[in-house]
PDB file of C-alpha atoms in Angstrom:
ATOM      1  CA  MET A 167      44.315 -15.706 -24.772  1.00 37.00           C
ATOM      2  CA  GLU A 168      45.264 -13.268 -27.564  1.00 36.00           C
ATOM      3  CA  LEU A 169      47.922 -14.386 -30.034  1.00 34.00           C
ATOM      4  CA  ASN A 170      50.060 -11.934 -32.006  1.00 37.00           C
ATOM      5  CA  LYS A 171      50.018 -12.772 -35.710  1.00 34.00           C
ATOM      6  CA  LYS A 172      53.317 -12.537 -37.574  1.00 35.00           C
ATOM      7  CA  GLN A 173      54.095 -13.950 -41.052  1.00 34.00           C
ATOM      8  CA  GLY A 174      51.339 -16.544 -40.831  1.00 35.00           C
ATOM      9  CA  LYS A 175      52.604 -17.909 -37.472  1.00 36.00           C
ATOM     10  CA  PHE A 176      51.541 -17.137 -33.927  1.00 38.00           C
ATOM     11  CA  SER A 177      53.488 -16.699 -30.666  1.00 47.00           C
ATOM     12  CA  ASP A 178      52.374 -15.793 -27.158  1.00 55.00           C
ATOM     13  CA  PRO A 179      55.195 -14.240 -25.028  1.00 53.00           C
ATOM     14  CA  ARG A 180      53.281 -14.810 -21.764  1.00 55.00           C
ATOM     15  CA  LEU A 181      53.152 -18.524 -22.381  1.00 53.00           C
ATOM     16  CA  ASN A 182      56.952 -18.730 -22.486  1.00 54.00           C
ATOM     17  CA  LYS A 183      57.268 -17.421 -18.904  1.00 53.00           C
ATOM     18  CA  LEU A 184      54.837 -20.075 -17.686  1.00 53.00           C
ATOM     19  CA  LEU A 185      56.765 -22.770 -19.546  1.00 56.00           C
ATOM     20  CA  VAL A 186      59.981 -22.000 -17.645  1.00 54.00           C
ATOM     21  CA  GLY A 187      58.676 -23.511 -14.406  1.00 56.00           C
ATOM     22  CA  ILE A 188      57.058 -26.477 -16.167  1.00 55.00           C
ATOM     23  CA  LEU A 189      60.146 -27.274 -18.229  1.00 58.00           C
ATOM     24  CA  LEU A 190      62.414 -27.118 -15.182  1.00 55.00           C
ATOM     25  CA  LEU A 191      60.361 -29.891 -13.588  1.00 51.00           C
ATOM     26  CA  VAL A 192      60.584 -31.930 -16.783  1.00 49.00           C
ATOM     27  CA  LEU A 193      64.309 -31.279 -16.939  1.00 52.00           C
ATOM     28  CA  SER A 194      64.874 -32.358 -13.336  1.00 50.00           C
ATOM     29  CA  TYR A 195      63.062 -35.691 -13.721  1.00 46.00           C
ATOM     30  CA  LEU A 196      63.628 -36.623 -17.363  1.00 44.00           C
ATOM     31  CA  GLY A 197      67.055 -35.065 -18.036  1.00 48.00           C
ATOM     32  CA  TYR A 198      65.955 -33.015 -21.068  1.00 41.00           C
ATOM     33  CA  GLU A 199      68.416 -30.297 -22.116  1.00 42.00           C
ATOM     34  CA  LYS A 200      66.088 -28.476 -24.583  1.00 40.00           C
ATOM     35  CA  ALA A 201      62.371 -28.400 -25.194  1.00 36.00           C
ATOM     36  CA  ASP A 202      60.669 -27.306 -28.435  1.00 34.00           C
ATOM     37  CA  LEU A 203      56.952 -26.712 -28.643  1.00 32.00           C
ATOM     38  CA  VAL A 204      55.700 -26.995 -32.224  1.00 29.00           C
ATOM     39  CA  THR A 205      52.146 -27.849 -33.274  1.00 28.00           C
ATOM     40  CA  SER A 206      50.615 -27.813 -36.689  1.00 28.00           C
ATOM     41  CA  ASP A 207      47.253 -28.577 -38.282  1.00 33.00           C
ATOM     42  CA  ALA A 208      46.643 -29.151 -41.974  1.00 32.00           C
ATOM     43  CA  ALA A 209      43.307 -27.295 -41.739  1.00 35.00           C
ATOM     44  CA  SER A 210      44.686 -24.229 -39.949  1.00 36.00           C
ATOM     45  CA  PRO A 211      47.850 -22.048 -39.964  1.00 40.00           C
ATOM     46  CA  ALA A 212      50.884 -23.516 -38.115  1.00 39.00           C
ATOM     47  CA  VAL A 213      51.567 -22.432 -34.520  1.00 41.00           C
ATOM     48  CA  GLU A 214      55.299 -22.451 -33.827  1.00 43.00           C
ATOM     49  CA  PHE A 215      57.476 -21.211 -30.998  1.00 47.00           C
ATOM     50  CA  SER A 216      60.980 -20.655 -32.357  1.00 51.00           C
ATOM     51  CA  LEU A 217      63.870 -20.623 -29.875  1.00 59.00           C
ATOM     52  CA  PRO A 218      66.385 -17.894 -30.711  1.00 81.00           C
ATOM     53  CA  SER A 219      67.268 -17.536 -27.027  1.00 90.00           C
ATOM     54  CA  LYS A 220      70.519 -19.237 -25.968  1.00 94.00           C
ATOM     55  CA  ALA A 221      71.440 -20.648 -22.548  1.00 94.00           C
ATOM     56  CA  ILE A 222      75.184 -20.698 -21.797  1.00 95.00           C
ATOM     57  CA  ILE A 223      76.905 -21.576 -18.506  1.00 96.00           C
ATOM     58  CA  LYS A 224      80.571 -20.973 -17.747  1.00 95.00           C
ATOM     59  CA  GLY A 225      82.274 -21.858 -14.499  1.00 94.00           C
ATOM     60  CA  PRO A 226      84.149 -24.534 -12.552  1.00 94.00           C
ATOM     61  CA  THR A 227      83.403 -28.243 -12.886  1.00 94.00           C
ATOM     62  CA  THR A 228      85.145 -29.220  -9.656  1.00 93.00           C
ATOM     63  CA  GLY A 229      85.662 -27.669  -6.252  1.00 91.00           C
ATOM     64  CA  VAL A 230      86.685 -28.329  -2.667  1.00 92.00           C
ATOM     65  CA  PRO A 231      84.848 -27.577   0.581  1.00 90.00           C
ATOM     66  CA  GLY A 232      84.957 -23.870   1.354  1.00 84.00           C
ATOM     67  CA  SER A 233      85.708 -22.791  -2.224  1.00 86.00           C
ATOM     68  CA  LEU A 234      83.717 -20.046  -3.979  1.00 88.00           C
ATOM     69  CA  LEU A 235      81.825 -21.655  -6.884  1.00 92.00           C
ATOM     70  CA  ILE A 236      80.224 -19.134  -9.259  1.00 94.00           C
ATOM     71  CA  LEU A 237      78.353 -20.219 -12.401  1.00 95.00           C
ATOM     72  CA  ASP A 238      78.200 -17.459 -15.025  1.00 96.00           C
ATOM     73  CA  ALA A 239      75.337 -17.177 -17.524  1.00 95.00           C
ATOM     74  CA  THR A 240      76.064 -13.630 -18.710  1.00 94.00           C
ATOM     75  CA  GLY A 241      76.962 -14.994 -22.144  1.00 93.00           C
ATOM     76  CA  SER A 242      73.387 -16.233 -22.612  1.00 92.00           C
ATOM     77  CA  THR A 243      70.816 -14.569 -24.860  1.00 92.00           C
ATOM     78  CA  GLY A 244      67.443 -13.985 -23.216  1.00 91.00           C
ATOM     79  CA  ASP A 245      65.345 -11.835 -20.908  1.00 92.00           C
ATOM     80  CA  HIS A 246      64.405 -14.319 -18.168  1.00 93.00           C
ATOM     81  CA  PHE A 247      66.744 -16.693 -16.294  1.00 95.00           C
ATOM     82  CA  ALA A 248      65.664 -19.604 -14.065  1.00 94.00           C
ATOM     83  CA  TRP A 249      68.070 -21.880 -12.147  1.00 94.00           C
ATOM     84  CA  SER A 250      67.483 -25.336 -10.681  1.00 93.00           C
ATOM     85  CA  VAL A 251      69.777 -27.936  -9.117  1.00 92.00           C
ATOM     86  CA  THR A 252      69.718 -31.588  -8.169  1.00 92.00           C
ATOM     87  CA  PRO A 253      70.280 -32.938  -5.615  1.00 92.00           C
ATOM     88  CA  GLU A 254      69.386 -30.274  -3.056  1.00 91.00           C
ATOM     89  CA  LEU A 255      70.864 -30.101   0.430  1.00 89.00           C
ATOM     90  CA  PRO A 256      68.728 -31.595   3.238  1.00 90.00           C
ATOM     91  CA  ASP A 257      66.932 -29.747   6.044  1.00 86.00           C
ATOM     92  CA  GLY A 258      65.962 -26.808   3.843  1.00 83.00           C
ATOM     93  CA  GLN A 259      69.536 -25.640   3.297  1.00 88.00           C
ATOM     94  CA  THR A 260      69.955 -23.479   0.213  1.00 87.00           C
ATOM     95  CA  THR A 261      72.005 -25.172  -2.503  1.00 90.00           C
ATOM     96  CA  ILE A 262      72.234 -22.342  -5.065  1.00 90.00           C
ATOM     97  CA  TYR A 263      72.096 -18.555  -4.695  1.00 90.00           C
ATOM     98  CA  PRO A 264      71.098 -16.624  -7.868  1.00 94.00           C
ATOM     99  CA  ILE A 265      72.779 -13.193  -8.030  1.00 94.00           C
ATOM    100  CA  GLU A 266      73.081 -10.253 -10.445  1.00 94.00           C
ATOM    101  CA  ASN A 267      69.500 -10.531 -11.691  1.00 92.00           C
ATOM    102  CA  SER A 268      69.915 -14.320 -11.937  1.00 92.00           C
ATOM    103  CA  THR A 269      72.628 -14.027 -14.619  1.00 94.00           C
ATOM    104  CA  LYS A 270      74.982 -15.763 -12.165  1.00 95.00           C
ATOM    105  CA  CYS A 271      74.554 -18.130  -9.259  1.00 94.00           C
ATOM    106  CA  LEU A 272      76.617 -19.271  -6.293  1.00 92.00           C
ATOM    107  CA  LEU A 273      76.762 -23.029  -5.720  1.00 93.00           C
ATOM    108  CA  THR A 274      77.263 -24.646  -2.327  1.00 90.00           C
ATOM    109  CA  SER A 275      80.687 -26.120  -1.596  1.00 87.00           C
ATOM    110  CA  VAL A 276      79.355 -29.059   0.440  1.00 91.00           C
ATOM    111  CA  PRO A 277      80.904 -32.290  -0.964  1.00 92.00           C
ATOM    112  CA  GLY A 278      78.767 -33.954  -3.631  1.00 92.00           C
ATOM    113  CA  ILE A 279      78.015 -34.094  -7.363  1.00 94.00           C
ATOM    114  CA  TYR A 280      75.528 -31.412  -8.449  1.00 95.00           C
ATOM    115  CA  THR A 281      73.715 -30.945 -11.755  1.00 95.00           C
ATOM    116  CA  VAL A 282      72.643 -27.344 -12.317  1.00 95.00           C
ATOM    117  CA  PHE A 283      69.963 -26.512 -14.895  1.00 95.00           C
ATOM    118  CA  LEU A 284      69.494 -23.109 -16.533  1.00 94.00           C
ATOM    119  CA  ALA A 285      66.447 -22.040 -18.551  1.00 94.00           C
ATOM    120  CA  VAL A 286      66.694 -18.812 -20.563  1.00 94.00           C
ATOM    121  CA  SER A 287      63.692 -17.329 -22.373  1.00 92.00           C
ATOM    122  CA  ASN A 288      62.623 -14.284 -24.325  1.00 91.00           C
ATOM    123  CA  SER A 289      59.622 -13.348 -26.438  1.00 88.00           C
ATOM    124  CA  GLN A 290      60.562 -16.016 -28.986  1.00 86.00           C
ATOM    125  CA  GLY A 291      61.134 -19.077 -26.856  1.00 89.00           C
ATOM    126  CA  ILE A 292      63.169 -20.971 -24.270  1.00 91.00           C
ATOM    127  CA  ASP A 293      66.598 -22.595 -24.316  1.00 93.00           C
ATOM    128  CA  MET A 294      68.041 -24.858 -21.650  1.00 93.00           C
ATOM    129  CA  VAL A 295      71.426 -26.196 -20.605  1.00 94.00           C
ATOM    130  CA  LYS A 296      72.815 -28.212 -17.719  1.00 94.00           C
ATOM    131  CA  TRP A 297      76.167 -28.073 -15.921  1.00 95.00           C
ATOM    132  CA  SER A 298      77.739 -30.584 -13.528  1.00 95.00           C
ATOM    133  CA  VAL A 299      80.025 -29.685 -10.627  1.00 94.00           C
ATOM    134  CA  GLU A 300      81.762 -32.155  -8.325  1.00 95.00           C
ATOM    135  CA  VAL A 301      82.801 -30.891  -4.895  1.00 93.00           C
ATOM    136  CA  ARG A 302      85.426 -33.272  -3.586  1.00 90.00           C
ATOM    137  CA  ALA A 303      86.277 -33.676   0.068  1.00 82.00           C
ATOM    138  CA  GLY A 304      89.913 -32.970   0.836  1.00 69.00           C
ATOM    139  CA  PRO A 305      92.310 -35.827   1.613  1.00 68.00           C
ATOM    140  CA  LYS A 306      92.504 -37.039   5.180  1.00 62.00           C
ATOM    141  CA  PRO A 307      95.534 -35.601   6.985  1.00 60.00           C
ATOM    142  CA  GLU A 308      98.399 -38.046   7.323  1.00 67.00           C
ATOM    143  CA  PRO A 309      99.667 -38.792  10.831  1.00 69.00           C
ATOM    144  CA  ASP A 310     102.811 -36.997  11.902  1.00 69.00           C
ATOM    145  CA  PRO A 311     105.918 -39.160  11.463  1.00 71.00           C
ATOM    146  CA  PRO A 312     107.579 -40.391  14.668  1.00 74.00           C
ATOM    147  CA  LYS A 313     110.161 -38.020  16.050  1.00 71.00           C
ATOM    148  CA  PRO A 314     113.677 -39.422  16.362  1.00 71.00           C
ATOM    149  CA  GLU A 315     115.263 -39.623  19.781  1.00 69.00           C
ATOM    150  CA  PRO A 316     117.543 -36.642  20.458  1.00 69.00           C
ATOM    151  CA  GLU A 317     121.255 -37.260  20.482  1.00 69.00           C
ATOM    152  CA  PRO A 318     122.892 -37.113  23.883  1.00 71.00           C
ATOM    153  CA  ASP A 319     123.964 -33.646  24.932  1.00 70.00           C
ATOM    154  CA  PRO A 320     123.207 -31.905  21.631  1.00 70.00           C
ATOM    155  CA  PRO A 321     124.688 -28.445  21.308  1.00 71.00           C
ATOM    156  CA  LYS A 322     122.169 -25.694  21.835  1.00 75.00           C
ATOM    157  CA  PRO A 323     121.792 -23.513  18.760  1.00 76.00           C
ATOM    158  CA  ASP A 324     121.414 -19.796  19.005  1.00 74.00           C
ATOM    159  CA  PRO A 325     117.763 -18.833  19.431  1.00 76.00           C
ATOM    160  CA  PRO A 326     116.215 -17.771  16.115  1.00 74.00           C
ATOM    161  CA  LYS A 327     115.463 -14.125  15.652  1.00 70.00           C
ATOM    162  CA  PRO A 328     111.750 -13.473  15.477  1.00 66.00           C
ATOM    163  CA  ASP A 329     110.357 -12.339  12.147  1.00 66.00           C
ATOM    164  CA  PRO A 330     109.362  -8.684  12.073  1.00 70.00           C
ATOM    165  CA  GLU A 331     105.659  -8.177  12.640  1.00 74.00           C
ATOM    166  CA  PRO A 332     103.789  -6.908   9.561  1.00 79.00           C
ATOM    167  CA  ASP A 333     101.960  -3.597   9.610  1.00 82.00           C
ATOM    168  CA  PHE A 334      98.164  -3.703   9.660  1.00 81.00           C
ATOM    169  CA  ASP A 335      95.507  -1.101   8.909  1.00 87.00           C
ATOM    170  CA  SER A 336      93.238  -2.282  11.727  1.00 90.00           C
ATOM    171  CA  GLU A 337      93.491  -3.692  15.239  1.00 93.00           C
ATOM    172  CA  VAL A 338      91.240  -6.623  14.249  1.00 92.00           C
ATOM    173  CA  ALA A 339      93.662  -7.689  11.500  1.00 89.00           C
ATOM    174  CA  LYS A 340      96.607  -7.449  13.918  1.00 92.00           C
ATOM    175  CA  GLN A 341      94.828  -9.564  16.540  1.00 91.00           C
ATOM    176  CA  ALA A 342      93.710 -12.147  13.947  1.00 90.00           C
ATOM    177  CA  TYR A 343      97.324 -12.520  12.815  1.00 91.00           C
ATOM    178  CA  GLY A 344      98.605 -12.892  16.386  1.00 90.00           C
ATOM    179  CA  LYS A 345      95.960 -15.395  17.515  1.00 90.00           C
ATOM    180  CA  ALA A 346      96.275 -17.553  14.381  1.00 90.00           C
ATOM    181  CA  LYS A 347     100.078 -17.484  14.626  1.00 90.00           C
ATOM    182  CA  LEU A 348      99.872 -19.069  18.095  1.00 90.00           C
ATOM    183  CA  ALA A 349      97.677 -21.950  16.853  1.00 90.00           C
ATOM    184  CA  GLU A 350      99.229 -25.308  15.972  1.00 91.00           C
ATOM    185  CA  ARG A 351      98.421 -24.896  12.303  1.00 90.00           C
ATOM    186  CA  LYS A 352      98.480 -27.711   9.768  1.00 89.00           C
ATOM    187  CA  PRO A 353      99.052 -27.202   6.022  1.00 88.00           C
ATOM    188  CA  GLY A 354      95.968 -25.908   4.242  1.00 87.00           C
ATOM    189  CA  GLU A 355      94.036 -24.877   7.345  1.00 89.00           C
ATOM    190  CA  VAL A 356      94.749 -21.144   7.065  1.00 90.00           C
ATOM    191  CA  ASP A 357      93.957 -21.180   3.331  1.00 90.00           C
ATOM    192  CA  GLY A 358      90.686 -23.006   4.021  1.00 88.00           C
ATOM    193  CA  LEU A 359      89.714 -20.470   6.690  1.00 91.00           C
ATOM    194  CA  ILE A 360      90.562 -17.540   4.381  1.00 90.00           C
ATOM    195  CA  THR A 361      88.445 -19.084   1.603  1.00 91.00           C
ATOM    196  CA  ALA A 362      85.483 -19.549   3.973  1.00 88.00           C
ATOM    197  CA  LEU A 363      85.742 -15.933   5.150  1.00 91.00           C
ATOM    198  CA  LYS A 364      85.971 -14.565   1.599  1.00 91.00           C
ATOM    199  CA  MET A 365      83.015 -16.677   0.481  1.00 91.00           C
ATOM    200  CA  THR A 366      80.939 -15.300   3.363  1.00 91.00           C
ATOM    201  CA  VAL A 367      81.906 -11.698   2.563  1.00 91.00           C
ATOM    202  CA  THR A 368      81.092 -12.154  -1.137  1.00 92.00           C
ATOM    203  CA  LYS A 369      77.688 -13.746  -0.518  1.00 90.00           C
ATOM    204  CA  ALA A 370      76.753 -11.273   2.204  1.00 89.00           C
ATOM    205  CA  ALA A 371      77.485  -8.305  -0.055  1.00 89.00           C
ATOM    206  CA  ALA A 372      75.860  -9.838  -3.142  1.00 88.00           C
ATOM    207  CA  LEU A 373      72.668 -10.963  -1.400  1.00 90.00           C
ATOM    208  CA  ASN A 374      72.351  -8.044   1.048  1.00 92.00           C
ATOM    209  CA  MET A 375      72.250 -10.452   4.002  1.00 92.00           C
ATOM    210  CA  SER A 376      71.211  -9.515   7.530  1.00 94.00           C
ATOM    211  CA  VAL A 377      73.518  -9.928  10.547  1.00 92.00           C
ATOM    212  CA  ASP A 378      71.894 -13.249  11.506  1.00 94.00           C
ATOM    213  CA  GLU A 379      72.147 -14.543   7.932  1.00 93.00           C
ATOM    214  CA  ILE A 380      75.829 -13.559   7.738  1.00 92.00           C
ATOM    215  CA  ASN A 381      76.613 -15.375  11.009  1.00 91.00           C
ATOM    216  CA  ALA A 382      74.764 -18.494   9.823  1.00 92.00           C
ATOM    217  CA  GLU A 383      76.578 -18.418   6.479  1.00 91.00           C
ATOM    218  CA  PHE A 384      79.947 -17.996   8.208  1.00 90.00           C
ATOM    219  CA  LEU A 385      79.339 -20.972  10.517  1.00 90.00           C
ATOM    220  CA  ALA A 386      78.313 -23.150   7.556  1.00 90.00           C
ATOM    221  CA  ASN A 387      81.354 -22.156   5.480  1.00 88.00           C
ATOM    222  CA  THR A 388      83.883 -22.737   8.295  1.00 88.00           C
ATOM    223  CA  LYS A 389      82.402 -26.097   9.311  1.00 88.00           C
ATOM    224  CA  ALA A 390      84.581 -27.933   6.770  1.00 83.00           C
ATOM    225  CA  VAL A 391      87.743 -26.296   8.168  1.00 84.00           C
ATOM    226  CA  TRP A 392      87.086 -27.308  11.774  1.00 87.00           C
ATOM    227  CA  SER A 393      86.035 -30.848  10.799  1.00 86.00           C
ATOM    228  CA  SER A 394      89.050 -31.475   8.522  1.00 82.00           C
ATOM    229  CA  SER A 395      91.028 -32.890  11.455  1.00 85.00           C
ATOM    230  CA  PRO A 396      89.833 -34.488  14.722  1.00 89.00           C
ATOM    231  CA  ASP A 397      91.878 -32.062  16.848  1.00 91.00           C
ATOM    232  CA  ALA A 398      91.458 -28.916  14.714  1.00 89.00           C
ATOM    233  CA  LYS A 399      89.056 -27.249  17.152  1.00 90.00           C
ATOM    234  CA  THR A 400      91.420 -27.942  20.060  1.00 92.00           C
ATOM    235  CA  ARG A 401      94.508 -26.629  18.275  1.00 92.00           C
ATOM    236  CA  TRP A 402      92.634 -23.464  17.225  1.00 93.00           C
ATOM    237  CA  SER A 403      90.662 -23.027  20.479  1.00 93.00           C
ATOM    238  CA  GLU A 404      92.205 -19.685  21.518  1.00 94.00           C
ATOM    239  CA  TYR A 405      91.753 -18.218  18.033  1.00 94.00           C
ATOM    240  CA  ARG A 406      88.147 -19.497  17.775  1.00 93.00           C
ATOM    241  CA  SER A 407      87.272 -17.930  21.140  1.00 95.00           C
ATOM    242  CA  TRP A 408      88.764 -14.576  20.080  1.00 95.00           C
ATOM    243  CA  GLN A 409      87.018 -14.736  16.699  1.00 93.00           C
ATOM    244  CA  ALA A 410      83.594 -15.406  18.249  1.00 93.00           C
ATOM    245  CA  ASP A 411      83.985 -12.492  20.712  1.00 95.00           C
ATOM    246  CA  THR A 412      85.204 -10.138  17.965  1.00 94.00           C
ATOM    247  CA  LEU A 413      82.318 -10.920  15.607  1.00 92.00           C
ATOM    248  CA  LYS A 414      79.819 -10.511  18.456  1.00 93.00           C
ATOM    249  CA  LYS A 415      81.242  -7.081  19.354  1.00 93.00           C
ATOM    250  CA  ASN A 416      81.088  -5.929  15.729  1.00 92.00           C
ATOM    251  CA  ALA A 417      77.593  -7.146  14.852  1.00 90.00           C
ATOM    252  CA  GLY A 418      75.868  -3.783  15.171  1.00 92.00           C
ATOM    253  CA  SER A 419      75.059  -3.828  11.458  1.00 94.00           C
ATOM    254  CA  ALA A 420      75.597  -6.065   8.446  1.00 92.00           C
ATOM    255  CA  LYS A 421      78.055  -3.550   6.978  1.00 94.00           C
ATOM    256  CA  GLN A 422      80.127  -3.493  10.180  1.00 94.00           C
ATOM    257  CA  LEU A 423      80.151  -7.298  10.368  1.00 92.00           C
ATOM    258  CA  ILE A 424      81.257  -7.664   6.729  1.00 93.00           C
ATOM    259  CA  GLN A 425      84.058  -5.146   7.338  1.00 94.00           C
ATOM    260  CA  THR A 426      85.212  -7.103  10.404  1.00 93.00           C
ATOM    261  CA  LEU A 427      85.279 -10.386   8.437  1.00 93.00           C
ATOM    262  CA  GLN A 428      87.416  -8.713   5.758  1.00 93.00           C
ATOM    263  CA  GLN A 429      89.823  -7.385   8.418  1.00 93.00           C
ATOM    264  CA  ILE A 430      90.226 -10.930   9.759  1.00 93.00           C
ATOM    265  CA  VAL A 431      91.069 -12.050   6.212  1.00 90.00           C
ATOM    266  CA  ASP A 432      93.768  -9.340   6.036  1.00 92.00           C
ATOM    267  CA  GLY A 433      95.352 -10.644   9.212  1.00 90.00           C
ATOM    268  CA  LEU A 434      95.300 -14.315   8.176  1.00 90.00           C
ATOM    269  CA  GLU A 435      96.762 -13.573   4.735  1.00 89.00           C
ATOM    270  CA  ALA A 436      99.870 -12.120   6.417  1.00 88.00           C
ATOM    271  CA  LEU A 437     100.795 -15.547   7.853  1.00 85.00           C
ATOM    272  CA  ASN A 438     102.130 -16.809   4.485  1.00 67.00           C
ATOM    273  CA  ASP A 439     101.544 -20.458   5.419  1.00 54.00           C
TER     274      ASP A 439
END
């Protein structure tokens, strides 16, 4: 191994890349935030690896199921970025998704407490930092209050005038609005579905996903919405059937599928729940 001599000290840039993987393992098991490698010998010149690189993470510390959690390391100083997380999801599910040349990463929104580690290195050394995010499950829906008995022979009010239908740029958006409007919606359900759709669109575009990967990501992101209430799937059955047929018809390419998901978002956002 050839060392580059500079001001009586030696550094090997290739060694720093190798240390990233080793130090991540140390970090995961021992909880170290930084690691310095310095050796010296009274009978020989000192060998020192200085650490001018800087690891910085910015992002949320809490989240809810279906939310888009992005950790940003663009403020860091370094050439190489390596991410790690503990704990990881079971059954081989991906917990973090590095994007933008690993200067950012997407974190799963499955409930749990996650510790994310970032190692940043350059020709001078390695710096590390950790970041904790807690994804909290939403509160259980409260039962509907009992309805009072109607008064005898109540006067019949005039039927309400229907709200004017909004204008849409696509037939998919119009149908999504109509089908969702017919569902027995509970507070927060439409917002949760919109968040899951947007998260799928963002990941699919950022990671250049295939059609199968997009469908799998969409099912995973909407799972929290349909499991938030015991009867959610029943109340939304007609919409869910339409949505499945629409996505199947528009799965000719990843680009077409992403466009269809965005059109569904446009329709749901018009509900103003």
